[in-house]
mmCIF file of C-alpha atoms in Angstrom:
data_model
loop_
_atom_site.group_PDB
_atom_site.id
_atom_site.type_symbol
_atom_site.label_atom_id
_atom_site.label_comp_id
_atom_site.label_asym_id
_atom_site.label_seq_id
_atom_site.Cartn_x
_atom_site.Cartn_y
_atom_site.Cartn_z
ATOM 1 C CA MET A 1 87.221 162.271 -104.530
ATOM 2 C CA LEU A 2 86.107 163.792 -107.764
ATOM 3 C CA GLN A 3 89.724 164.341 -108.876
ATOM 4 C CA LEU A 4 90.701 160.759 -107.948
ATOM 5 C CA LEU A 5 87.785 159.264 -109.829
ATOM 6 C CA GLN A 6 88.350 161.557 -112.859
ATOM 7 C CA LYS A 7 91.992 160.397 -112.962
ATOM 8 C CA ALA A 8 90.814 156.774 -112.929
ATOM 9 C CA LEU A 9 88.490 157.383 -115.927
ATOM 10 C CA ILE A 10 91.200 159.134 -117.845
ATOM 11 C CA LYS A 11 93.787 156.527 -117.018
ATOM 12 C CA SER A 12 91.469 153.699 -118.203
ATOM 13 C CA LYS A 13 91.767 154.685 -121.905
ATOM 14 C CA GLY A 14 88.507 152.947 -122.421
ATOM 15 C CA PRO A 15 85.157 154.106 -123.928
ATOM 16 C CA ILE A 16 84.445 156.415 -121.020
ATOM 17 C CA SER A 17 87.956 157.782 -120.517
ATOM 18 C CA SER A 18 86.940 161.185 -121.980
ATOM 19 C CA SER A 19 83.807 161.443 -119.834
ATOM 20 C CA LEU A 20 83.694 164.266 -117.367
ATOM 21 C CA ILE A 21 82.391 163.731 -113.830
ATOM 22 C CA LYS A 22 79.923 166.488 -112.758
ATOM 23 C CA LYS A 23 79.129 165.202 -109.249
ATOM 24 C CA VAL A 24 80.163 162.546 -106.787
ATOM 25 C CA ASP A 25 77.849 161.325 -104.043
ATOM 26 C CA SER A 26 78.627 158.824 -101.369
ATOM 27 C CA VAL A 27 76.288 155.799 -101.352
ATOM 28 C CA GLY A 28 77.581 154.343 -98.171
ATOM 29 C CA GLY A 29 80.394 152.006 -97.603
ATOM 30 C CA VAL A 30 81.160 148.599 -96.474
ATOM 31 C CA CYS A 31 83.872 147.366 -94.175
ATOM 32 C CA VAL A 32 86.446 147.302 -96.925
ATOM 33 C CA HIS A 33 85.467 149.869 -99.624
ATOM 34 C CA LYS A 34 83.841 153.181 -100.039
ATOM 35 C CA THR A 35 81.141 153.448 -102.632
ATOM 36 C CA TRP A 36 80.043 156.369 -104.928
ATOM 37 C CA ARG A 37 77.567 157.473 -107.502
ATOM 38 C CA LEU A 38 79.104 159.418 -110.300
ATOM 39 C CA GLN A 39 76.991 161.852 -112.241
ATOM 40 C CA LEU A 40 78.609 162.557 -115.640
ATOM 41 C CA GLU A 41 78.250 165.743 -117.697
ATOM 42 C CA ASP A 42 76.142 163.903 -120.239
ATOM 43 C CA GLY A 43 73.606 162.920 -117.473
ATOM 44 C CA SER A 44 74.600 159.310 -117.262
ATOM 45 C CA LYS A 45 75.554 157.658 -113.927
ATOM 46 C CA LEU A 46 78.313 155.249 -112.839
ATOM 47 C CA PHE A 47 78.957 153.342 -109.671
ATOM 48 C CA ALA A 48 82.478 153.384 -108.135
ATOM 49 C CA LYS A 49 84.232 151.567 -105.423
ATOM 50 C CA THR A 50 87.467 152.901 -103.887
ATOM 51 C CA THR A 51 89.881 151.400 -101.464
ATOM 52 C CA THR A 52 93.532 151.337 -100.682
ATOM 53 C CA ILE A 53 96.179 150.242 -103.160
ATOM 54 C CA ASP A 54 96.846 147.170 -100.918
ATOM 55 C CA ASP A 55 93.278 146.066 -101.475
ATOM 56 C CA PHE A 56 93.517 146.178 -105.258
ATOM 57 C CA PRO A 57 93.401 142.299 -105.414
ATOM 58 C CA LYS A 58 89.883 142.463 -103.812
ATOM 59 C CA LEU A 59 88.524 144.788 -106.458
ATOM 60 C CA GLU A 60 90.255 142.695 -109.152
ATOM 61 C CA PHE A 61 88.661 139.545 -107.839
ATOM 62 C CA GLU A 62 85.294 141.255 -107.857
ATOM 63 C CA ALA A 63 85.780 142.451 -111.407
ATOM 64 C CA ASN A 64 86.788 138.995 -112.589
ATOM 65 C CA GLY A 65 83.863 137.479 -110.713
ATOM 66 C CA LEU A 66 81.408 139.801 -112.479
ATOM 67 C CA LYS A 67 82.840 138.861 -115.886
ATOM 68 C CA SER A 68 82.477 135.168 -115.055
ATOM 69 C CA LEU A 69 78.888 135.542 -113.834
ATOM 70 C CA LYS A 70 77.830 137.278 -117.045
ATOM 71 C CA ARG A 71 78.432 134.065 -118.994
ATOM 72 C CA PHE A 72 75.702 132.280 -117.000
ATOM 73 C CA ALA A 73 73.187 135.088 -116.387
ATOM 74 C CA PRO A 74 69.834 135.106 -118.277
ATOM 75 C CA GLN A 75 70.356 138.487 -119.950
ATOM 76 C CA ALA A 76 66.631 139.316 -120.273
ATOM 77 C CA ILE A 77 66.078 138.872 -116.547
ATOM 78 C CA LEU A 78 69.306 139.513 -114.687
ATOM 79 C CA GLU A 79 71.733 142.385 -115.307
ATOM 80 C CA ILE A 80 75.298 141.682 -114.265
ATOM 81 C CA PRO A 81 77.298 144.959 -114.342
ATOM 82 C CA GLN A 82 80.507 144.694 -116.271
ATOM 83 C CA PRO A 83 83.652 146.519 -115.104
ATOM 84 C CA LEU A 84 84.335 149.707 -117.015
ATOM 85 C CA VAL A 85 87.448 150.757 -115.050
ATOM 86 C CA LEU A 86 89.809 148.923 -112.745
ATOM 87 C CA GLU A 87 92.809 151.078 -111.943
ATOM 88 C CA LYS A 88 95.391 151.963 -109.354
ATOM 89 C CA VAL A 89 95.479 155.727 -108.913
ATOM 90 C CA ASN A 90 98.075 157.238 -106.521
ATOM 91 C CA SER A 91 97.647 155.201 -103.245
ATOM 92 C CA ASN A 92 94.113 154.101 -104.156
ATOM 93 C CA SER A 93 92.335 151.317 -106.083
ATOM 94 C CA VAL A 94 89.235 152.111 -108.145
ATOM 95 C CA LEU A 95 86.598 149.896 -109.711
ATOM 96 C CA ILE A 96 83.952 151.642 -111.827
ATOM 97 C CA LEU A 97 80.746 149.875 -112.995
ATOM 98 C CA PRO A 98 77.536 150.954 -114.759
ATOM 99 C CA TRP A 99 74.992 152.444 -112.375
ATOM 100 C CA ILE A 100 72.016 150.146 -111.847
ATOM 101 C CA ASP A 101 68.955 151.761 -110.358
ATOM 102 C CA ILE A 102 67.720 149.094 -108.034
ATOM 103 C CA ALA A 103 65.055 151.163 -106.272
ATOM 104 C CA ASN A 104 62.294 149.824 -108.473
ATOM 105 C CA GLY A 105 63.556 146.291 -108.979
ATOM 106 C CA GLU A 106 61.311 143.242 -108.756
ATOM 107 C CA GLN A 107 62.653 140.907 -106.054
ATOM 108 C CA SER A 108 60.764 137.864 -107.491
ATOM 109 C CA LEU A 109 62.428 138.540 -110.915
ATOM 110 C CA LEU A 110 65.805 138.893 -109.199
ATOM 111 C CA GLY A 111 65.280 135.488 -107.416
ATOM 112 C CA ARG A 112 64.305 133.885 -110.684
ATOM 113 C CA GLY A 113 67.300 135.293 -112.489
ATOM 114 C CA LEU A 114 69.722 134.177 -109.747
ATOM 115 C CA ALA A 115 68.241 130.685 -109.815
ATOM 116 C CA LEU A 116 68.496 130.485 -113.604
ATOM 117 C CA MET A 117 72.077 131.724 -113.478
ATOM 118 C CA HIS A 118 73.017 129.076 -110.945
ATOM 119 C CA GLN A 119 71.200 126.419 -112.985
ATOM 120 C CA SER A 120 73.138 127.471 -116.105
ATOM 121 C CA SER A 121 76.416 127.446 -114.294
ATOM 122 C CA SER A 122 75.671 124.006 -112.793
ATOM 123 C CA SER A 123 74.687 122.451 -116.174
ATOM 124 C CA GLN A 124 77.839 123.748 -117.839
ATOM 125 C CA ASN A 125 80.057 122.540 -114.951
ATOM 126 C CA PRO A 126 78.526 119.231 -113.788
ATOM 127 C CA GLY A 127 79.787 118.066 -110.389
ATOM 128 C CA LYS A 128 81.811 121.215 -109.823
ATOM 129 C CA PHE A 129 80.907 123.620 -107.108
ATOM 130 C CA GLY A 130 83.312 126.239 -105.809
ATOM 131 C CA TRP A 131 85.818 128.546 -107.417
ATOM 132 C CA GLU A 132 89.192 128.162 -109.017
ATOM 133 C CA GLU A 133 90.869 131.285 -107.547
ATOM 134 C CA LEU A 134 91.486 132.540 -103.962
ATOM 135 C CA GLY A 135 88.958 135.242 -103.330
ATOM 136 C CA TYR A 136 87.305 137.347 -100.686
ATOM 137 C CA ILE A 137 84.195 137.502 -98.524
ATOM 138 C CA GLY A 138 84.329 141.107 -97.363
ATOM 139 C CA SER A 139 87.864 141.563 -95.969
ATOM 140 C CA ALA A 140 88.315 137.765 -95.274
ATOM 141 C CA LYS A 141 89.995 135.439 -97.682
ATOM 142 C CA GLN A 142 87.709 133.030 -99.459
ATOM 143 C CA ILE A 143 89.520 129.688 -100.131
ATOM 144 C CA LYS A 144 89.576 128.205 -103.583
ATOM 145 C CA GLY A 145 88.609 124.685 -104.411
ATOM 146 C CA TRP A 146 85.954 122.392 -105.699
ATOM 147 C CA GLU A 147 83.367 120.014 -104.287
ATOM 148 C CA ARG A 148 81.081 117.552 -106.174
ATOM 149 C CA CYS A 149 78.047 118.585 -104.125
ATOM 150 C CA TRP A 150 76.725 122.164 -103.610
ATOM 151 C CA GLY A 151 76.041 121.580 -99.837
ATOM 152 C CA LYS A 152 79.553 120.305 -99.289
ATOM 153 C CA CYS A 153 80.928 123.375 -101.157
ATOM 154 C CA PHE A 154 78.841 125.736 -99.080
ATOM 155 C CA ILE A 155 79.836 124.058 -95.811
ATOM 156 C CA ASN A 156 83.504 123.268 -96.507
ATOM 157 C CA LEU A 157 84.584 126.164 -98.673
ATOM 158 C CA ARG A 158 82.463 129.013 -97.352
ATOM 159 C CA LEU A 159 80.974 128.413 -93.843
ATOM 160 C CA ILE A 160 83.784 126.502 -92.143
ATOM 161 C CA PRO A 161 86.486 128.903 -93.110
ATOM 162 C CA GLN A 162 84.361 131.731 -91.757
ATOM 163 C CA MET A 163 83.684 129.817 -88.527
ATOM 164 C CA LYS A 164 87.434 129.234 -88.114
ATOM 165 C CA LEU A 165 87.889 132.991 -88.299
ATOM 166 C CA GLY A 166 85.286 133.209 -85.573
ATOM 167 C CA LYS A 167 87.568 131.180 -83.252
ATOM 168 C CA GLU A 168 89.844 134.281 -83.166
ATOM 169 C CA TRP A 169 86.880 136.154 -81.762
ATOM 170 C CA GLY A 170 86.139 133.539 -79.176
ATOM 171 C CA LEU A 171 83.633 131.427 -81.121
ATOM 172 C CA ASN A 172 83.798 127.831 -79.737
ATOM 173 C CA HIS A 173 84.045 125.172 -82.385
ATOM 174 C CA LEU A 174 81.715 122.939 -80.380
ATOM 175 C CA ASP A 175 78.988 125.588 -80.928
ATOM 176 C CA TRP A 176 79.033 125.175 -84.769
ATOM 177 C CA GLU A 177 80.386 121.706 -85.636
ATOM 178 C CA LYS A 178 77.175 119.808 -84.865
ATOM 179 C CA PRO A 179 74.784 122.290 -86.566
ATOM 180 C CA LEU A 180 77.011 122.324 -89.688
ATOM 181 C CA ALA A 181 77.070 118.524 -89.836
ATOM 182 C CA SER A 182 73.259 118.542 -89.745
ATOM 183 C CA LEU A 183 73.061 121.318 -92.326
ATOM 184 C CA SER A 184 75.488 119.435 -94.559
ATOM 185 C CA ILE A 185 73.221 116.356 -94.565
ATOM 186 C CA PHE A 186 70.132 118.532 -95.251
ATOM 187 C CA LEU A 187 71.774 120.432 -98.152
ATOM 188 C CA ASN A 188 73.111 117.297 -99.842
ATOM 189 C CA LYS A 189 69.697 115.585 -100.002
#
């Protein structure tokens, strides 16, 4: 893994392209990607995600999403990591970000930062809730589109598509249609 990630750094031709990786530790993985902590020779750390070359669009969507979120985040409260490397290396895709030590984070500050970020986004895009590009929720596609109310966006563009996927696993639509209708009314008050 060290060789793959070192190739990605070199290939990036960015400000960290000449950095040397001293150590690579797995920090777990999710259903789609593997995740790594990179210790560089200078003592700094980076975070990396690796996946197959076919899943490059998922990492690209994540990188673009992080760039977009940064525009709305209150910088003094909420740190949105910005992509340092997004590369295809051999048969792999690699996304490298700054390492953020979250072990000592304040959850109330995080909540406040997320609320302020959403408030900023909402004020700069009145009556627009959703996203302009096809994206991903884990390995599932996230549909693009816009709604005028946040609750409708959450129900129509996020939850219902996931529930429709659940049909493939045997979820009965009658089990979720009524609760979602009630939730929609509640969220749009």
